[in-house]
mmCIF file of C-alpha atoms in Angstrom:
data_model
loop_
_atom_site.group_PDB
_atom_site.id
_atom_site.type_symbol
_atom_site.label_atom_id
_atom_site.label_comp_id
_atom_site.label_asym_id
_atom_site.label_seq_id
_atom_site.Cartn_x
_atom_site.Cartn_y
_atom_site.Cartn_z
ATOM 1 C CA LEU A 1 -8.918 -17.763 20.324
ATOM 2 C CA LYS A 2 -11.701 -20.124 20.717
ATOM 3 C CA PRO A 3 -12.112 -23.580 18.839
ATOM 4 C CA ARG A 4 -14.967 -23.889 16.386
ATOM 5 C CA PRO A 5 -18.184 -25.262 17.923
ATOM 6 C CA ARG A 6 -18.491 -28.837 16.959
ATOM 7 C CA GLY A 7 -22.210 -29.079 17.406
ATOM 8 C CA ALA A 8 -24.099 -32.277 17.337
ATOM 9 C CA VAL A 9 -23.120 -34.510 14.526
ATOM 10 C CA PRO A 10 -26.303 -36.798 13.895
ATOM 11 C CA SER A 11 -24.374 -39.249 11.614
ATOM 12 C CA LEU A 12 -20.858 -39.937 10.868
ATOM 13 C CA PRO A 13 -20.603 -39.517 7.021
ATOM 14 C CA VAL A 14 -18.458 -42.293 5.662
ATOM 15 C CA ALA A 15 -16.859 -42.742 2.248
ATOM 16 C CA PRO A 16 -17.634 -46.097 0.422
ATOM 17 C CA PRO A 17 -15.199 -48.778 1.000
ATOM 18 C CA SER A 18 -12.312 -49.130 -1.357
ATOM 19 C CA SER A 19 -11.991 -52.289 -3.323
ATOM 20 C CA GLY A 20 -8.549 -52.980 -2.062
ATOM 21 C CA SER A 21 -9.373 -53.121 1.619
ATOM 22 C CA GLY A 22 -10.093 -56.535 2.654
ATOM 23 C CA GLY A 23 -12.402 -55.930 5.554
ATOM 24 C CA GLY A 24 -14.574 -53.220 3.927
ATOM 25 C CA HIS A 25 -14.456 -50.876 7.144
ATOM 26 C CA PRO A 26 -15.886 -47.363 6.580
ATOM 27 C CA THR A 27 -13.507 -44.521 6.483
ATOM 28 C CA MET A 28 -14.101 -40.863 7.615
ATOM 29 C CA SER A 29 -14.591 -38.281 4.804
ATOM 30 C CA GLU A 30 -12.282 -35.327 4.545
ATOM 31 C CA ALA A 31 -15.171 -32.879 4.753
ATOM 32 C CA PHE A 32 -16.166 -34.278 8.131
ATOM 33 C CA ARG A 33 -12.541 -34.468 9.189
ATOM 34 C CA ALA A 34 -12.155 -30.605 8.480
ATOM 35 C CA LYS A 35 -15.422 -29.733 10.395
ATOM 36 C CA SER A 36 -14.856 -31.797 13.344
ATOM 37 C CA GLY A 37 -12.599 -29.329 15.037
ATOM 38 C CA ASN A 38 -10.539 -32.085 16.437
ATOM 39 C CA ALA A 39 -6.833 -31.602 16.145
ATOM 40 C CA LEU A 40 -6.068 -35.287 16.369
ATOM 41 C CA LEU A 41 -8.022 -35.999 13.290
ATOM 42 C CA GLN A 42 -6.499 -33.295 11.147
ATOM 43 C CA ARG A 43 -4.433 -34.786 8.412
ATOM 44 C CA ASP A 44 -1.066 -33.038 7.530
ATOM 45 C CA HIS A 45 0.777 -32.785 4.066
ATOM 46 C CA VAL A 46 4.173 -33.484 3.290
ATOM 47 C CA GLY A 47 6.449 -30.483 4.309
ATOM 48 C CA LYS A 48 3.499 -28.556 5.999
ATOM 49 C CA GLY A 49 1.986 -28.535 9.390
ATOM 50 C CA LYS A 50 -1.473 -29.600 10.344
ATOM 51 C CA PRO A 51 -4.419 -27.088 9.583
ATOM 52 C CA SER A 52 -5.364 -25.017 12.653
ATOM 53 C CA VAL A 53 -8.657 -25.972 14.302
ATOM 54 C CA TYR A 54 -9.200 -22.239 15.445
ATOM 55 C CA ASP A 55 -10.708 -19.459 13.704
ATOM 56 C CA LEU A 56 -7.469 -17.347 12.939
ATOM 57 C CA PRO A 57 -7.303 -13.941 11.161
ATOM 58 C CA PRO A 58 -6.124 -13.840 7.583
ATOM 59 C CA GLU A 59 -2.463 -14.488 6.529
ATOM 60 C CA GLY A 60 -1.645 -10.694 6.376
ATOM 61 C CA HIS A 61 -2.539 -10.112 9.984
ATOM 62 C CA ALA A 62 0.188 -8.952 12.359
ATOM 63 C CA TYR A 63 0.014 -10.124 15.982
ATOM 64 C CA GLY A 64 1.086 -8.042 18.913
ATOM 65 C CA ARG A 65 0.696 -4.500 20.147
ATOM 66 C CA ALA A 66 1.694 -1.826 17.950
ATOM 67 C CA ASP A 67 4.110 0.666 19.750
ATOM 68 C CA PRO A 68 4.018 4.446 18.930
ATOM 69 C CA PRO A 69 7.099 5.506 16.936
ATOM 70 C CA ASP A 70 9.883 7.300 18.741
ATOM 71 C CA ALA A 71 10.113 11.019 18.531
ATOM 72 C CA GLU A 72 13.868 10.609 17.783
ATOM 73 C CA GLY A 73 15.111 8.270 15.295
ATOM 74 C CA ALA A 74 18.565 7.054 14.401
ATOM 75 C CA ARG A 75 19.249 10.062 12.090
ATOM 76 C CA GLU A 76 18.219 12.544 14.692
ATOM 77 C CA VAL A 77 20.398 10.917 17.354
ATOM 78 C CA THR A 78 23.495 10.540 15.224
ATOM 79 C CA GLN A 79 23.230 13.774 13.191
ATOM 80 C CA MET A 80 21.784 16.391 15.620
ATOM 81 C CA TRP A 81 23.796 17.512 18.611
ATOM 82 C CA ALA A 82 22.003 18.681 21.772
ATOM 83 C CA SER A 83 24.015 21.297 23.721
ATOM 84 C CA HIS A 84 24.222 21.165 27.327
ATOM 85 C CA VAL A 85 21.764 23.212 29.432
ATOM 86 C CA PRO A 86 23.083 23.937 32.742
ATOM 87 C CA ARG A 87 20.726 23.615 35.835
ATOM 88 C CA GLY A 88 19.532 26.792 37.134
ATOM 89 C CA ARG A 89 20.668 28.103 40.426
ATOM 90 C CA PRO A 90 18.395 27.654 43.469
ATOM 91 C CA GLY A 91 16.072 30.446 44.212
ATOM 92 C CA PRO A 92 16.160 32.855 47.134
ATOM 93 C CA ILE A 93 13.794 30.770 49.195
ATOM 94 C CA CYS A 94 15.961 27.546 49.173
ATOM 95 C CA GLN A 95 16.714 26.552 52.607
ATOM 96 C CA ASP A 96 20.117 25.501 53.752
ATOM 97 C CA PHE A 97 19.599 22.106 55.385
ATOM 98 C CA ARG A 98 23.091 21.875 56.707
ATOM 99 C CA LYS A 99 22.775 24.959 58.796
ATOM 100 C CA LEU A 100 19.169 24.041 59.697
ATOM 101 C CA ASN A 101 20.021 20.661 61.109
ATOM 102 C CA ARG A 102 23.144 21.969 62.966
ATOM 103 C CA LEU A 103 21.113 24.771 64.578
ATOM 104 C CA ALA A 104 18.371 22.140 65.392
ATOM 105 C CA ALA A 105 20.803 20.041 67.127
ATOM 106 C CA GLN A 106 22.128 22.934 69.023
ATOM 107 C CA SER A 107 18.685 23.761 70.187
ATOM 108 C CA GLY A 108 18.134 20.293 71.475
ATOM 109 C CA VAL A 109 16.004 18.712 68.874
ATOM 110 C CA THR A 110 16.225 14.936 69.097
ATOM 111 C CA ASN A 111 13.800 13.388 66.570
ATOM 112 C CA ALA A 112 12.141 14.071 63.375
ATOM 113 C CA LEU A 113 8.784 15.401 64.817
ATOM 114 C CA GLN A 114 10.594 18.044 66.930
ATOM 115 C CA LEU A 115 12.784 18.956 63.790
ATOM 116 C CA LYS A 116 9.419 19.595 61.703
ATOM 117 C CA ASP A 117 8.022 21.880 64.465
ATOM 118 C CA TRP A 118 11.332 23.636 64.821
ATOM 119 C CA ARG A 119 11.699 24.327 61.063
ATOM 120 C CA ARG A 120 8.150 25.989 61.018
ATOM 121 C CA SER A 121 9.473 28.798 63.358
ATOM 122 C CA ASN A 122 13.060 29.060 61.876
ATOM 123 C CA SER A 123 14.196 29.680 58.443
ATOM 124 C CA VAL A 124 17.790 29.719 57.022
ATOM 125 C CA THR A 125 18.210 30.634 53.253
ATOM 126 C CA LEU A 126 20.943 29.507 51.064
ATOM 127 C CA LEU A 127 23.448 32.172 50.392
ATOM 128 C CA HIS A 128 25.203 32.207 46.914
ATOM 129 C CA SER A 129 28.769 32.945 46.909
ATOM 130 C CA ASN A 130 30.674 34.308 43.958
ATOM 131 C CA SER A 131 33.991 32.797 44.840
ATOM 132 C CA GLY A 132 35.471 30.258 42.778
ATOM 133 C CA PRO A 133 37.702 29.723 39.700
ATOM 134 C CA VAL A 134 37.237 31.777 36.670
ATOM 135 C CA PRO A 135 35.689 29.646 33.770
ATOM 136 C CA LYS A 136 38.154 28.424 31.404
ATOM 137 C CA VAL A 137 37.812 29.329 27.682
ATOM 138 C CA ILE A 138 37.763 26.486 25.367
ATOM 139 C CA PRO A 139 38.260 26.649 21.711
ATOM 140 C CA SER A 140 34.723 26.027 20.764
ATOM 141 C CA ASP A 141 33.779 29.264 22.729
ATOM 142 C CA VAL A 142 36.005 31.405 20.395
ATOM 143 C CA ILE A 143 35.429 29.345 17.155
ATOM 144 C CA PRO A 144 31.973 27.735 17.121
ATOM 145 C CA ALA A 145 33.051 25.474 14.225
ATOM 146 C CA PHE A 146 35.901 24.036 16.042
ATOM 147 C CA ALA A 147 35.903 20.255 16.099
ATOM 148 C CA TYR A 148 37.591 18.081 18.860
ATOM 149 C CA GLY A 149 39.293 14.690 18.290
ATOM 150 C CA ARG A 150 41.715 13.117 15.790
ATOM 151 C CA LYS A 151 41.256 13.959 12.337
ATOM 152 C CA SER A 152 40.408 10.683 10.270
ATOM 153 C CA ARG A 153 40.953 10.060 6.642
ATOM 154 C CA PRO A 154 38.524 11.385 4.109
ATOM 155 C CA SER A 155 35.744 9.153 3.004
ATOM 156 C CA THR A 156 35.993 7.066 -0.226
ATOM 157 C CA PRO A 157 34.626 8.867 -3.166
ATOM 158 C CA ILE A 158 32.153 6.052 -4.017
ATOM 159 C CA ALA A 159 30.390 8.155 -6.835
ATOM 160 C CA SER A 160 33.734 8.653 -8.580
ATOM 161 C CA VAL A 161 34.655 4.989 -8.415
ATOM 162 C CA VAL A 162 31.409 3.715 -9.536
ATOM 163 C CA GLY A 163 30.981 6.258 -12.110
ATOM 164 C CA GLY A 164 34.360 5.474 -13.826
ATOM 165 C CA LEU A 165 35.796 8.974 -13.264
ATOM 166 C CA TYR A 166 39.429 7.623 -12.479
ATOM 167 C CA ALA A 167 39.338 5.324 -15.468
ATOM 168 C CA GLN A 168 38.288 8.316 -17.780
ATOM 169 C CA GLU A 169 41.089 10.460 -16.550
ATOM 170 C CA TYR A 170 43.567 7.749 -17.122
ATOM 171 C CA GLU A 171 42.187 7.293 -20.689
ATOM 172 C CA GLU A 172 42.544 11.012 -21.360
ATOM 173 C CA ILE A 173 46.093 11.119 -20.079
ATOM 174 C CA LEU A 174 46.908 7.978 -22.197
ATOM 175 C CA ASP A 175 45.278 9.528 -25.332
ATOM 176 C CA PHE A 176 47.304 12.752 -24.623
ATOM 177 C CA ASN A 177 50.543 10.870 -24.636
ATOM 178 C CA TYR A 178 49.638 8.944 -27.877
ATOM 179 C CA GLN A 179 48.742 12.228 -29.642
ATOM 180 C CA ARG A 180 52.127 13.838 -28.386
ATOM 181 C CA LEU A 181 54.021 10.762 -29.810
ATOM 182 C CA ILE A 182 52.093 11.038 -33.243
ATOM 183 C CA GLN A 183 53.117 14.853 -33.248
ATOM 184 C CA GLU A 184 56.824 13.974 -32.553
ATOM 185 C CA ARG A 185 56.963 11.487 -35.189
ATOM 186 C CA ALA A 186 55.307 13.872 -37.727
ATOM 187 C CA ALA A 187 57.743 16.727 -36.961
ATOM 188 C CA PRO A 188 60.187 17.574 -39.517
ATOM 189 C CA THR A 189 63.683 16.065 -38.790
ATOM 190 C CA ASN A 190 65.663 17.588 -41.724
ATOM 191 C CA GLY A 191 66.697 14.257 -42.823
ATOM 192 C CA ARG A 192 68.175 13.198 -39.510
ATOM 193 C CA ARG A 193 67.099 10.131 -37.591
ATOM 194 C CA ILE A 194 66.361 10.860 -34.016
ATOM 195 C CA VAL A 195 67.540 8.007 -31.760
ATOM 196 C CA LYS A 196 66.150 7.789 -28.278
ATOM 197 C CA MET A 197 68.647 6.558 -25.700
ATOM 198 C CA THR A 198 67.685 4.235 -23.156
ATOM 199 C CA ARG A 199 68.560 4.429 -19.363
ATOM 200 C CA ALA A 200 71.440 1.891 -19.811
ATOM 201 C CA ALA A 201 72.853 3.834 -22.830
ATOM 202 C CA LYS A 202 72.807 7.097 -20.982
ATOM 203 C CA GLN A 203 74.458 5.598 -18.030
ATOM 204 C CA GLN A 204 77.146 4.123 -20.182
ATOM 205 C CA ILE A 205 77.873 7.546 -21.787
ATOM 206 C CA SER A 206 77.972 9.213 -18.485
ATOM 207 C CA ASN A 207 80.488 6.575 -17.076
ATOM 208 C CA ALA A 208 82.613 7.047 -20.286
ATOM 209 C CA ARG A 209 82.605 10.766 -19.880
ATOM 210 C CA SER A 210 83.618 10.674 -16.368
ATOM 211 C CA GLU A 211 86.560 8.175 -17.153
ATOM 212 C CA ARG A 212 87.829 10.371 -19.787
ATOM 213 C CA GLY A 213 87.718 13.449 -17.456
ATOM 214 C CA MET A 214 89.639 11.439 -14.811
ATOM 215 C CA ARG A 215 92.204 10.264 -17.395
ATOM 216 C CA GLU A 216 92.593 13.939 -18.784
ATOM 217 C CA ALA A 217 93.081 15.165 -15.186
ATOM 218 C CA SER A 218 95.793 12.503 -14.479
ATOM 219 C CA GLU A 219 97.694 13.371 -17.648
ATOM 220 C CA ALA A 220 97.759 16.937 -16.690
ATOM 221 C CA GLY A 221 99.217 16.046 -13.256
ATOM 222 C CA MET A 222 95.989 16.665 -11.314
ATOM 223 C CA GLU A 223 94.953 14.108 -8.802
ATOM 224 C CA PRO A 224 91.410 12.910 -9.093
ATOM 225 C CA PRO A 225 89.187 13.576 -6.167
ATOM 226 C CA GLU A 226 88.993 10.828 -3.680
ATOM 227 C CA LEU A 227 85.854 8.958 -3.312
ATOM 228 C CA PHE A 228 84.055 8.916 -0.110
ATOM 229 C CA LYS A 229 84.791 5.956 2.055
ATOM 230 C CA LEU A 230 84.826 5.342 5.737
ATOM 231 C CA SER A 231 87.958 5.432 7.513
ATOM 232 C CA LYS A 232 87.943 1.933 8.675
ATOM 233 C CA PHE A 233 87.727 0.685 5.175
ATOM 234 C CA LYS A 234 90.372 2.951 3.447
ATOM 235 C CA LYS A 235 93.070 0.335 4.095
ATOM 236 C CA VAL A 236 91.042 -2.598 3.096
ATOM 237 C CA ASP A 237 91.731 -4.053 -0.425
ATOM 238 C CA SER A 238 88.933 -5.010 -2.729
ATOM 239 C CA ARG A 239 88.363 -8.846 -2.933
ATOM 240 C CA VAL A 240 86.471 -8.605 -6.265
ATOM 241 C CA HIS A 241 88.196 -7.641 -9.524
ATOM 242 C CA LEU A 242 86.006 -7.020 -12.351
ATOM 243 C CA PRO A 243 87.064 -6.501 -15.931
ATOM 244 C CA LYS A 244 87.325 -3.131 -17.274
ATOM 245 C CA ILE A 245 84.090 -2.091 -19.004
ATOM 246 C CA THR A 246 84.470 -1.006 -22.587
ATOM 247 C CA ARG A 247 82.268 -0.517 -25.632
ATOM 248 C CA SER A 248 82.664 -4.149 -26.777
ATOM 249 C CA THR A 249 81.605 -5.540 -23.320
ATOM 250 C CA SER A 250 78.218 -6.364 -24.498
ATOM 251 C CA THR A 251 79.518 -8.507 -27.488
ATOM 252 C CA PRO A 252 79.427 -12.146 -26.763
ATOM 253 C CA THR A 253 82.686 -14.178 -26.151
ATOM 254 C CA LEU A 254 83.294 -16.562 -28.963
#
């Protein structure tokens, strides 16, 4: 970038002196200040830098060299698998350098120039041997879709969460329960009132029935089955003695 040519300025345009300036010295006009090309004479604004004295491209111009796009982007690298291509075997004209160097040393070759001349008249090709372990069979050779590694948890169904699918399912289940309750209430009861028992009431009825069964067994001379207890606690008496639970246990003590 080159600065603007200043050129010859025949006269210095000045603005008329302000009435408030006591000396009446002439001041430089803003037009001349902008055309002078001097960075020291440029006046900056609050919160902004000084205007440039160079001829710059427009604001939408991008500086730098544009690199050509890569043939493979992030999607191709992460989602496409390039299988391994084994290197081809050496051809029949490939020389066995180990044997060549050994034979050259036995023939008295002592430097690189003699070795170069000796190789022109001697050739030892590389022999391929079929000896070696049998290649192992891996699961992907039998099942092409076989995946290695530890199975991770399935991805979160974001579409179902954002779309409110689970909320809709819960509303359908709740509506089904309400409809079943309405049908039960509307069903004929033949003049009887159906009372639903709570868990506490059901447990109390079960305890009363078991207690009555034990009482009847003791009256008939049958010993009640012994409850399971560890052998080291069989001879230990209880330290807590609770009152016997009856039907009037829930009534307050007055």
